[in-house]
Amino acid sequence: MTTTTEGTAPHGAVPSGVPADAGIRRPGRFGWVFAAVWLYFLYQPLEAAWNSDAALGWRVVGIAALLTFAGGFVWFFARIRYRRGFSRPPTAQVWWVLAGGLGLLALAAPAAGEEAMAGLIYVGVTAVMTLRARAAWAVVAGLVVLVVVLPLVIPGWKPLGDFLPSLLLGCFAAFGISQVIERNAQLAQAREQLVDLAVTQERERLGRDVHDILGHSLTVITVKTELAGRMLETLPPGPATDRARSEVADVERLAREALADVRATVSGTREVSLTGELAAARSALAAAGISADLPSGVDVVPARHRELFAWALREGVTNVVRHSGASWCGVHLTADCVEVRDDGRGPGTYQSGGNGLAGLQARAATSGATLEIERAPEGGFLLRVVA
């Protein structure tokens, strides 16, 4: 079963890729410095290519390839975002960069000889800094094999006995730097979430206080003025009595309007926040004994979508906890989509006309978004809102 409510936004599947600009920003000082520090290792291959006995053409090609390699390395790392944590570029882009780097080193090899292998440290550092750990260390293992095997199979090449430790040390150093950056980003993100939660809690506390104190007082005033009006009706008619009735009626009307304004204000202070709903979802799923796969933060979601996505997250997790019988729940956030799915009994256990889903459908339509309800790949319930 699939239930879809569409606004003006086009229908589309859940984006599975990374936004085109993910991880990329204008060049920054840290990126330039980080990349430039490593250029020391290119001195020897450049010197070897310059002093090579190879033909002039190969020497020119080798030097040009090494300079292009160095420039590409610096440019690539300078374009990566560091300010709020190391954000990895798209994986496909990284593999193309690694392949291009190896190709340039192969062009430099006829002139630089075995010294061209010094460039492999850049390939290793790039892999460790930009790929997931398993893929990165697989690349490093492949580079180690190249360092050991190439001098054995290429005539005239001598083993670089001191290079292998340098390669491994450089890769481990880059890995350590990336871990420090990521941990700092996680701490910054946690601080932001704590601030958001504190603001939400303070807003809710203020709303409760206003409702309990001012709302109660206005309710009493309304009731008493209504009673006073009824008592005035028992008095003999006359100009003074009529004037008193009019004034009391005005007071009652103003009190009711003020009470309505207070309630509207309190309702406004209770708006949902995506950060708060994510924290609430984590607590609710843990309390229900449901294993959760939740995003660590909400930075990827633009501010204009966060309120709608917060309502979707609240409704989806509520359905999972109350109706699904699931043992696992996953939440996926992108810039224009939120998805909640589980491995429970499936969408047949939900009432599509229920108040919660009906309200979410109305909110999605108002925002020009699409609400979809269908069976998840795990066999359970899937709720998706695409903005």
Short mmCIF file of C-alpha atoms in Angstrom, two decimals:
data_model
loop_
_atom_site.label_atom_id
_atom_site.label_comp_id
_atom_site.label_asym_id
_atom_site.label_seq_id
_atom_site.Cartn_x
_atom_site.Cartn_y
_atom_site.Cartn_z
CA MET A 1 0.00 0.00 0.00
CA THR A 2 1.29 3.45 -0.89
CA THR A 3 -0.33 6.67 0.28
CA THR A 4 0.89 9.82 -1.41
CA THR A 5 -0.06 13.42 -0.78
CA GLU A 6 1.47 15.91 -3.15
CA GLY A 7 1.85 19.65 -3.01
CA THR A 8 3.67 21.66 -5.62
CA ALA A 9 6.95 19.86 -5.07
CA PRO A 10 7.78 17.22 -7.71
CA HIS A 11 7.51 13.57 -6.85
CA GLY A 12 10.86 11.83 -6.44
CA ALA A 13 12.61 8.98 -4.79
CA VAL A 14 14.77 9.38 -1.74
CA PRO A 15 18.06 10.96 -2.79
CA SER A 16 20.79 8.46 -2.15
CA GLY A 17 23.78 10.50 -3.22
CA VAL A 18 25.61 13.36 -1.67
CA PRO A 19 24.67 16.90 -2.64
CA ALA A 20 26.80 18.24 -5.43
CA ASP A 21 28.52 20.72 -3.17
CA ALA A 22 28.92 18.37 -0.20
CA GLY A 23 32.30 18.75 1.39
CA ILE A 24 33.40 21.53 -0.97
CA ARG A 25 33.87 25.18 -0.17
CA ARG A 26 36.08 28.09 -1.20
CA PRO A 27 39.79 27.51 -0.56
CA GLY A 28 40.77 28.03 3.05
CA ARG A 29 44.05 28.52 4.88
CA PHE A 30 44.03 25.14 6.62
CA GLY A 31 43.58 23.24 3.36
CA TRP A 32 46.44 25.05 1.63
CA VAL A 33 48.78 24.61 4.59
CA PHE A 34 47.87 20.96 5.13
CA ALA A 35 48.52 20.11 1.48
CA ALA A 36 51.64 22.25 1.12
CA VAL A 37 53.37 20.56 4.08
CA TRP A 38 53.38 17.25 2.22
CA LEU A 39 55.04 18.66 -0.91
CA TYR A 40 58.43 18.00 0.67
CA PHE A 41 58.24 14.40 -0.52
CA LEU A 42 58.15 15.50 -4.19
CA TYR A 43 61.60 17.05 -4.05
CA GLN A 44 63.43 13.80 -4.75
CA PRO A 45 61.34 12.67 -7.75
CA LEU A 46 61.57 16.16 -9.26
CA GLU A 47 65.34 16.17 -8.81
CA ALA A 48 65.56 12.66 -10.27
CA ALA A 49 63.51 13.67 -13.32
CA TRP A 50 65.58 16.83 -13.82
CA ASN A 51 68.90 14.96 -13.70
CA SER A 52 67.62 11.87 -15.53
CA ASP A 53 69.47 10.26 -18.44
CA ALA A 54 66.12 9.71 -20.17
CA ALA A 55 65.27 11.46 -23.42
CA LEU A 56 64.45 15.15 -23.16
CA GLY A 57 60.83 14.49 -24.03
CA TRP A 58 60.41 12.05 -21.16
CA ARG A 59 62.12 14.48 -18.79
CA VAL A 60 59.73 17.27 -19.78
CA VAL A 61 56.73 14.95 -19.47
CA GLY A 62 57.95 13.68 -16.09
CA ILE A 63 58.51 17.13 -14.60
CA ALA A 64 55.18 18.38 -15.96
CA ALA A 65 53.39 15.33 -14.57
CA LEU A 66 54.93 15.80 -11.13
CA LEU A 67 54.11 19.51 -11.04
CA THR A 68 50.54 18.78 -12.14
CA PHE A 69 50.35 16.08 -9.48
CA ALA A 70 51.51 18.55 -6.80
CA GLY A 71 49.12 21.27 -7.93
CA GLY A 72 46.19 18.87 -8.06
CA PHE A 73 46.96 17.57 -4.58
CA VAL A 74 47.06 21.07 -3.09
CA TRP A 75 43.92 22.18 -4.94
CA PHE A 76 41.95 19.10 -3.94
CA PHE A 77 42.67 19.44 -0.23
CA ALA A 78 42.21 23.21 -0.27
CA ARG A 79 38.68 22.73 -1.59
CA ILE A 80 37.60 20.39 1.20
CA ARG A 81 35.56 21.87 4.04
CA TYR A 82 37.33 21.84 7.40
CA ARG A 83 35.67 24.63 9.34
CA ARG A 84 32.85 22.52 10.77
CA GLY A 85 34.54 19.17 10.55
CA PHE A 86 36.04 17.21 7.74
CA SER A 87 33.27 16.56 5.21
CA ARG A 88 34.30 13.88 2.74
CA PRO A 89 33.82 14.64 -0.97
CA PRO A 90 31.69 12.22 -3.02
CA THR A 91 33.35 8.80 -3.15
CA ALA A 92 33.30 8.60 -6.95
CA GLN A 93 35.18 11.91 -7.11
CA VAL A 94 37.83 10.59 -4.74
CA TRP A 95 38.38 7.44 -6.82
CA TRP A 96 38.84 9.55 -9.96
CA VAL A 97 41.37 11.73 -8.12
CA LEU A 98 43.31 8.66 -6.93
CA ALA A 99 43.31 7.15 -10.41
CA GLY A 100 44.45 10.44 -11.92
CA GLY A 101 47.27 10.71 -9.40
CA LEU A 102 48.51 7.20 -10.16
CA GLY A 103 48.34 7.99 -13.87
CA LEU A 104 50.49 11.11 -13.44
CA LEU A 105 53.04 9.15 -11.41
CA ALA A 106 53.16 6.54 -14.17
CA LEU A 107 53.95 9.32 -16.68
CA ALA A 108 56.73 10.59 -14.41
CA ALA A 109 58.26 7.14 -13.88
CA PRO A 110 60.30 6.91 -17.15
CA ALA A 111 62.25 10.02 -16.11
CA ALA A 112 62.15 9.86 -12.31
CA GLY A 113 62.57 6.09 -12.03
CA GLU A 114 61.90 4.49 -8.69
CA GLU A 115 61.87 7.94 -7.07
CA ALA A 116 58.43 8.46 -8.64
CA MET A 117 57.10 6.07 -6.01
CA ALA A 118 57.50 8.90 -3.49
CA GLY A 119 54.28 10.25 -4.94
CA LEU A 120 52.45 7.21 -3.62
CA ILE A 121 52.46 8.79 -0.18
CA TYR A 122 50.12 11.49 -1.55
CA VAL A 123 47.80 8.84 -2.92
CA GLY A 124 47.76 7.13 0.48
CA VAL A 125 47.14 10.35 2.39
CA THR A 126 44.31 11.30 0.02
CA ALA A 127 42.69 7.89 0.47
CA VAL A 128 42.97 7.93 4.25
CA MET A 129 41.62 11.46 4.54
CA THR A 130 38.70 11.14 2.13
CA LEU A 131 37.54 7.49 2.00
CA ARG A 132 35.87 5.36 4.62
CA ALA A 133 38.31 3.41 6.75
CA ARG A 134 37.92 0.01 5.07
CA ALA A 135 38.37 1.36 1.55
CA ALA A 136 41.18 3.70 2.62
CA TRP A 137 43.29 0.99 4.23
CA ALA A 138 42.67 -1.29 1.25
CA VAL A 139 44.23 1.43 -0.91
CA VAL A 140 47.16 1.74 1.49
CA ALA A 141 47.69 -2.03 1.36
CA GLY A 142 47.74 -1.84 -2.44
CA LEU A 143 50.33 0.94 -2.30
CA VAL A 144 52.52 -1.15 0.01
CA VAL A 145 52.39 -3.97 -2.54
CA LEU A 146 53.42 -1.55 -5.31
CA VAL A 147 56.36 -0.24 -3.27
CA VAL A 148 57.61 -3.78 -2.69
CA VAL A 149 56.88 -5.31 -6.10
CA LEU A 150 57.68 -2.57 -8.64
CA PRO A 151 61.46 -2.45 -7.94
CA LEU A 152 61.53 -6.23 -8.35
CA VAL A 153 59.81 -6.35 -11.75
CA ILE A 154 61.02 -3.14 -13.44
CA PRO A 155 64.62 -3.38 -14.70
CA GLY A 156 66.96 -0.78 -13.28
CA TRP A 157 64.79 0.16 -10.32
CA LYS A 158 66.29 -0.09 -6.86
CA PRO A 159 64.23 -0.82 -3.73
CA LEU A 160 63.59 2.25 -1.59
CA GLY A 161 64.18 0.69 1.79
CA ASP A 162 63.40 3.81 3.79
CA PHE A 163 60.28 4.79 1.85
CA LEU A 164 57.92 2.09 3.08
CA PRO A 165 58.08 3.29 6.73
CA SER A 166 57.57 6.87 5.49
CA LEU A 167 54.50 5.80 3.52
CA LEU A 168 52.96 4.04 6.49
CA LEU A 169 53.88 6.83 8.91
CA GLY A 170 52.37 9.44 6.61
CA CYS A 171 49.14 7.48 6.23
CA PHE A 172 48.84 6.92 9.98
CA ALA A 173 49.51 10.63 10.61
CA ALA A 174 46.83 11.64 8.10
CA PHE A 175 44.42 9.19 9.69
CA GLY A 176 45.08 10.71 13.11
CA ILE A 177 44.49 14.23 11.78
CA SER A 178 41.21 13.20 10.16
CA GLN A 179 40.05 11.57 13.40
CA VAL A 180 40.84 14.72 15.40
CA ILE A 181 38.91 16.86 12.91
CA GLU A 182 35.93 14.52 12.97
CA ARG A 183 35.87 14.35 16.76
CA ASN A 184 36.00 18.14 16.97
CA ALA A 185 33.11 18.33 14.49
CA GLN A 186 31.08 15.88 16.55
CA LEU A 187 31.72 17.92 19.70
CA ALA A 188 30.68 21.13 17.93
CA GLN A 189 27.55 19.43 16.64
CA ALA A 190 26.73 18.12 20.11
CA ARG A 191 27.11 21.62 21.54
CA GLU A 192 24.74 23.00 18.91
CA GLN A 193 22.19 20.31 19.68
CA LEU A 194 22.42 21.07 23.40
CA VAL A 195 21.83 24.76 22.69
CA ASP A 196 18.83 23.95 20.49
CA LEU A 197 17.40 21.63 23.14
CA ALA A 198 17.94 24.25 25.86
CA VAL A 199 16.13 26.88 23.78
CA THR A 200 13.26 24.48 23.09
CA GLN A 201 12.93 23.55 26.76
CA GLU A 202 13.03 27.19 27.87
CA ARG A 203 10.38 28.08 25.29
CA GLU A 204 8.16 25.26 26.54
CA ARG A 205 8.71 26.29 30.18
CA LEU A 206 7.80 29.88 29.37
CA GLY A 207 4.70 28.70 27.54
CA ARG A 208 3.61 26.59 30.50
CA ASP A 209 4.16 29.47 32.91
CA VAL A 210 2.21 31.92 30.77
CA HIS A 211 -0.61 29.44 30.33
CA ASP A 212 -0.76 28.44 33.99
CA ILE A 213 -0.48 31.92 35.50
CA LEU A 214 -1.88 34.45 33.04
CA GLY A 215 -4.26 32.00 31.42
CA HIS A 216 -5.73 31.04 34.79
CA SER A 217 -6.18 34.67 35.82
CA LEU A 218 -7.91 35.58 32.55
CA THR A 219 -10.18 32.57 32.86
CA VAL A 220 -11.25 33.70 36.35
CA ILE A 221 -11.85 37.25 35.09
CA THR A 222 -13.97 35.91 32.23
CA VAL A 223 -16.08 33.77 34.53
CA LYS A 224 -16.59 36.57 37.07
CA THR A 225 -17.55 39.15 34.44
CA GLU A 226 -20.00 36.67 32.97
CA LEU A 227 -21.48 36.21 36.45
CA ALA A 228 -21.60 39.97 36.98
CA GLY A 229 -23.47 40.35 33.71
CA ARG A 230 -26.06 37.81 34.80
CA MET A 231 -26.49 39.59 38.15
CA LEU A 232 -27.03 42.90 36.36
CA GLU A 233 -29.85 41.34 34.40
CA THR A 234 -31.80 41.02 37.67
CA LEU A 235 -31.67 44.76 38.36
CA PRO A 236 -34.42 47.15 37.29
CA PRO A 237 -33.82 48.63 33.83
CA GLY A 238 -32.47 52.15 33.59
CA PRO A 239 -29.65 54.21 32.05
CA ALA A 240 -27.13 53.33 34.76
CA THR A 241 -27.98 49.64 34.63
CA ASP A 242 -27.76 49.57 30.85
CA ARG A 243 -24.37 51.35 30.97
CA ALA A 244 -23.09 48.87 33.57
CA ARG A 245 -24.27 45.91 31.48
CA SER A 246 -22.46 47.34 28.43
CA GLU A 247 -19.22 47.90 30.34
CA VAL A 248 -19.30 44.42 31.88
CA ALA A 249 -19.98 42.88 28.45
CA ASP A 250 -16.96 44.77 27.06
CA VAL A 251 -14.77 43.51 29.91
CA GLU A 252 -15.93 39.94 29.30
CA ARG A 253 -15.25 40.27 25.56
CA LEU A 254 -11.77 41.71 26.15
CA ALA A 255 -10.97 38.97 28.68
CA ARG A 256 -12.00 36.26 26.23
CA GLU A 257 -9.93 37.86 23.45
CA ALA A 258 -6.92 38.13 25.78
CA LEU A 259 -7.34 34.49 26.80
CA ALA A 260 -7.46 33.46 23.15
CA ASP A 261 -4.31 35.52 22.47
CA VAL A 262 -2.52 33.84 25.38
CA ARG A 263 -3.44 30.40 24.11
CA ALA A 264 -2.30 31.29 20.60
CA THR A 265 0.99 32.64 21.96
CA VAL A 266 1.56 29.52 24.05
CA SER A 267 0.81 27.36 21.03
CA GLY A 268 3.42 29.32 19.06
CA THR A 269 6.07 28.77 21.71
CA ARG A 270 5.53 25.02 21.46
CA GLU A 271 6.70 24.67 17.88
CA VAL A 272 8.68 21.53 17.24
CA SER A 273 12.40 21.50 16.54
CA LEU A 274 14.14 18.88 14.43
CA THR A 275 17.01 18.60 16.90
CA GLY A 276 14.58 18.14 19.78
CA GLU A 277 12.54 15.55 17.90
CA LEU A 278 15.71 13.63 17.03
CA ALA A 279 16.67 13.49 20.70
CA ALA A 280 13.10 12.52 21.65
CA ALA A 281 13.09 9.78 19.00
CA ARG A 282 16.32 8.36 20.37
CA SER A 283 14.86 8.24 23.89
CA ALA A 284 11.48 6.83 22.80
CA LEU A 285 13.00 4.05 20.70
CA ALA A 286 15.43 3.12 23.46
CA ALA A 287 12.61 3.00 26.01
CA ALA A 288 10.61 0.74 23.68
CA GLY A 289 13.57 -1.61 23.22
CA ILE A 290 13.81 -0.80 19.50
CA SER A 291 17.28 -0.64 17.95
CA ALA A 292 17.73 2.76 16.30
CA ASP A 293 19.82 3.93 13.35
CA LEU A 294 19.59 7.72 13.64
CA PRO A 295 21.57 10.58 12.08
CA SER A 296 24.05 12.30 14.36
CA GLY A 297 22.86 15.79 13.48
CA VAL A 298 20.56 17.91 11.34
CA ASP A 299 23.04 20.24 9.63
CA VAL A 300 22.26 18.75 6.21
CA VAL A 301 18.63 19.98 6.41
CA PRO A 302 17.96 23.62 5.42
CA ALA A 303 16.19 25.74 8.03
CA ARG A 304 13.08 26.10 5.85
CA HIS A 305 12.46 22.33 5.94
CA ARG A 306 13.28 21.59 9.57
CA GLU A 307 9.85 22.19 11.11
CA LEU A 308 8.06 19.97 8.57
CA PHE A 309 10.71 17.26 8.93
CA ALA A 310 10.39 17.48 12.72
CA TRP A 311 6.65 16.79 12.48
CA ALA A 312 7.32 13.90 10.09
CA LEU A 313 9.94 12.45 12.43
CA ARG A 314 7.59 12.74 15.42
CA GLU A 315 4.71 11.04 13.58
CA GLY A 316 6.88 8.31 12.08
CA VAL A 317 8.59 7.38 15.34
CA THR A 318 5.28 7.50 17.23
CA ASN A 319 3.81 5.00 14.76
CA VAL A 320 6.86 2.76 15.06
CA VAL A 321 6.68 2.72 18.86
CA ARG A 322 2.91 2.30 19.15
CA HIS A 323 1.91 0.08 16.25
CA SER A 324 4.78 -1.60 14.41
CA GLY A 325 6.01 -4.35 16.71
CA ALA A 326 9.41 -3.59 15.18
CA SER A 327 12.82 -4.43 16.58
CA TRP A 328 14.65 -1.84 14.43
CA CYS A 329 13.95 1.67 13.19
CA GLY A 330 16.02 3.78 10.82
CA VAL A 331 15.84 7.52 10.11
CA HIS A 332 17.49 9.08 7.06
CA LEU A 333 17.87 12.84 6.54
CA THR A 334 18.95 14.70 3.41
CA ALA A 335 18.61 18.31 2.32
CA ASP A 336 15.12 17.70 0.91
CA CYS A 337 13.90 14.41 2.38
CA VAL A 338 13.22 12.68 5.69
CA GLU A 339 12.54 8.96 5.84
CA VAL A 340 11.44 6.80 8.79
CA ARG A 341 11.27 3.03 8.32
CA ASP A 342 11.14 -0.11 10.45
CA ASP A 343 11.17 -3.89 10.21
CA GLY A 344 7.77 -4.44 11.82
CA ARG A 345 4.39 -5.55 10.51
CA GLY A 346 4.16 -3.06 7.66
CA PRO A 347 1.79 -0.25 6.60
CA GLY A 348 -1.31 -2.42 6.95
CA THR A 349 -1.14 -1.89 10.73
CA TYR A 350 -1.61 1.90 10.41
CA GLN A 351 -4.73 3.94 9.91
CA SER A 352 -3.98 6.30 7.05
CA GLY A 353 -6.93 8.42 8.08
CA GLY A 354 -5.70 8.87 11.64
CA ASN A 355 -5.32 12.34 13.05
CA GLY A 356 -1.52 12.18 13.15
CA LEU A 357 -1.01 11.17 9.54
CA ALA A 358 -3.87 13.40 8.37
CA GLY A 359 -2.24 16.35 10.11
CA LEU A 360 1.11 15.50 8.58
CA GLN A 361 -0.50 15.24 5.13
CA ALA A 362 -1.99 18.69 5.59
CA ARG A 363 1.34 20.16 6.71
CA ALA A 364 3.14 18.55 3.76
CA ALA A 365 0.58 19.88 1.28
CA THR A 366 0.78 23.36 2.79
CA SER A 367 4.57 23.32 2.42
CA GLY A 368 4.45 22.02 -1.16
CA ALA A 369 5.93 18.69 -0.09
CA THR A 370 5.09 15.05 -0.78
CA LEU A 371 4.11 12.50 1.87
CA GLU A 372 4.53 8.82 1.01
CA ILE A 373 3.57 5.78 3.07
CA GLU A 374 4.55 2.34 1.82
CA ARG A 375 6.21 -0.93 2.73
CA ALA A 376 9.87 -0.60 3.71
CA PRO A 377 12.60 -2.77 2.13
CA GLU A 378 12.92 -4.45 5.53
CA GLY A 379 9.25 -5.47 5.28
CA GLY A 380 7.94 -2.90 7.73
CA PHE A 381 6.53 0.61 7.57
CA LEU A 382 8.10 3.45 5.58
CA LEU A 383 7.13 7.10 5.94
CA ARG A 384 8.81 9.57 3.62
CA VAL A 385 8.42 13.32 3.19
CA VAL A 386 10.08 14.91 0.15
CA ALA A 387 10.20 18.72 0.17
#
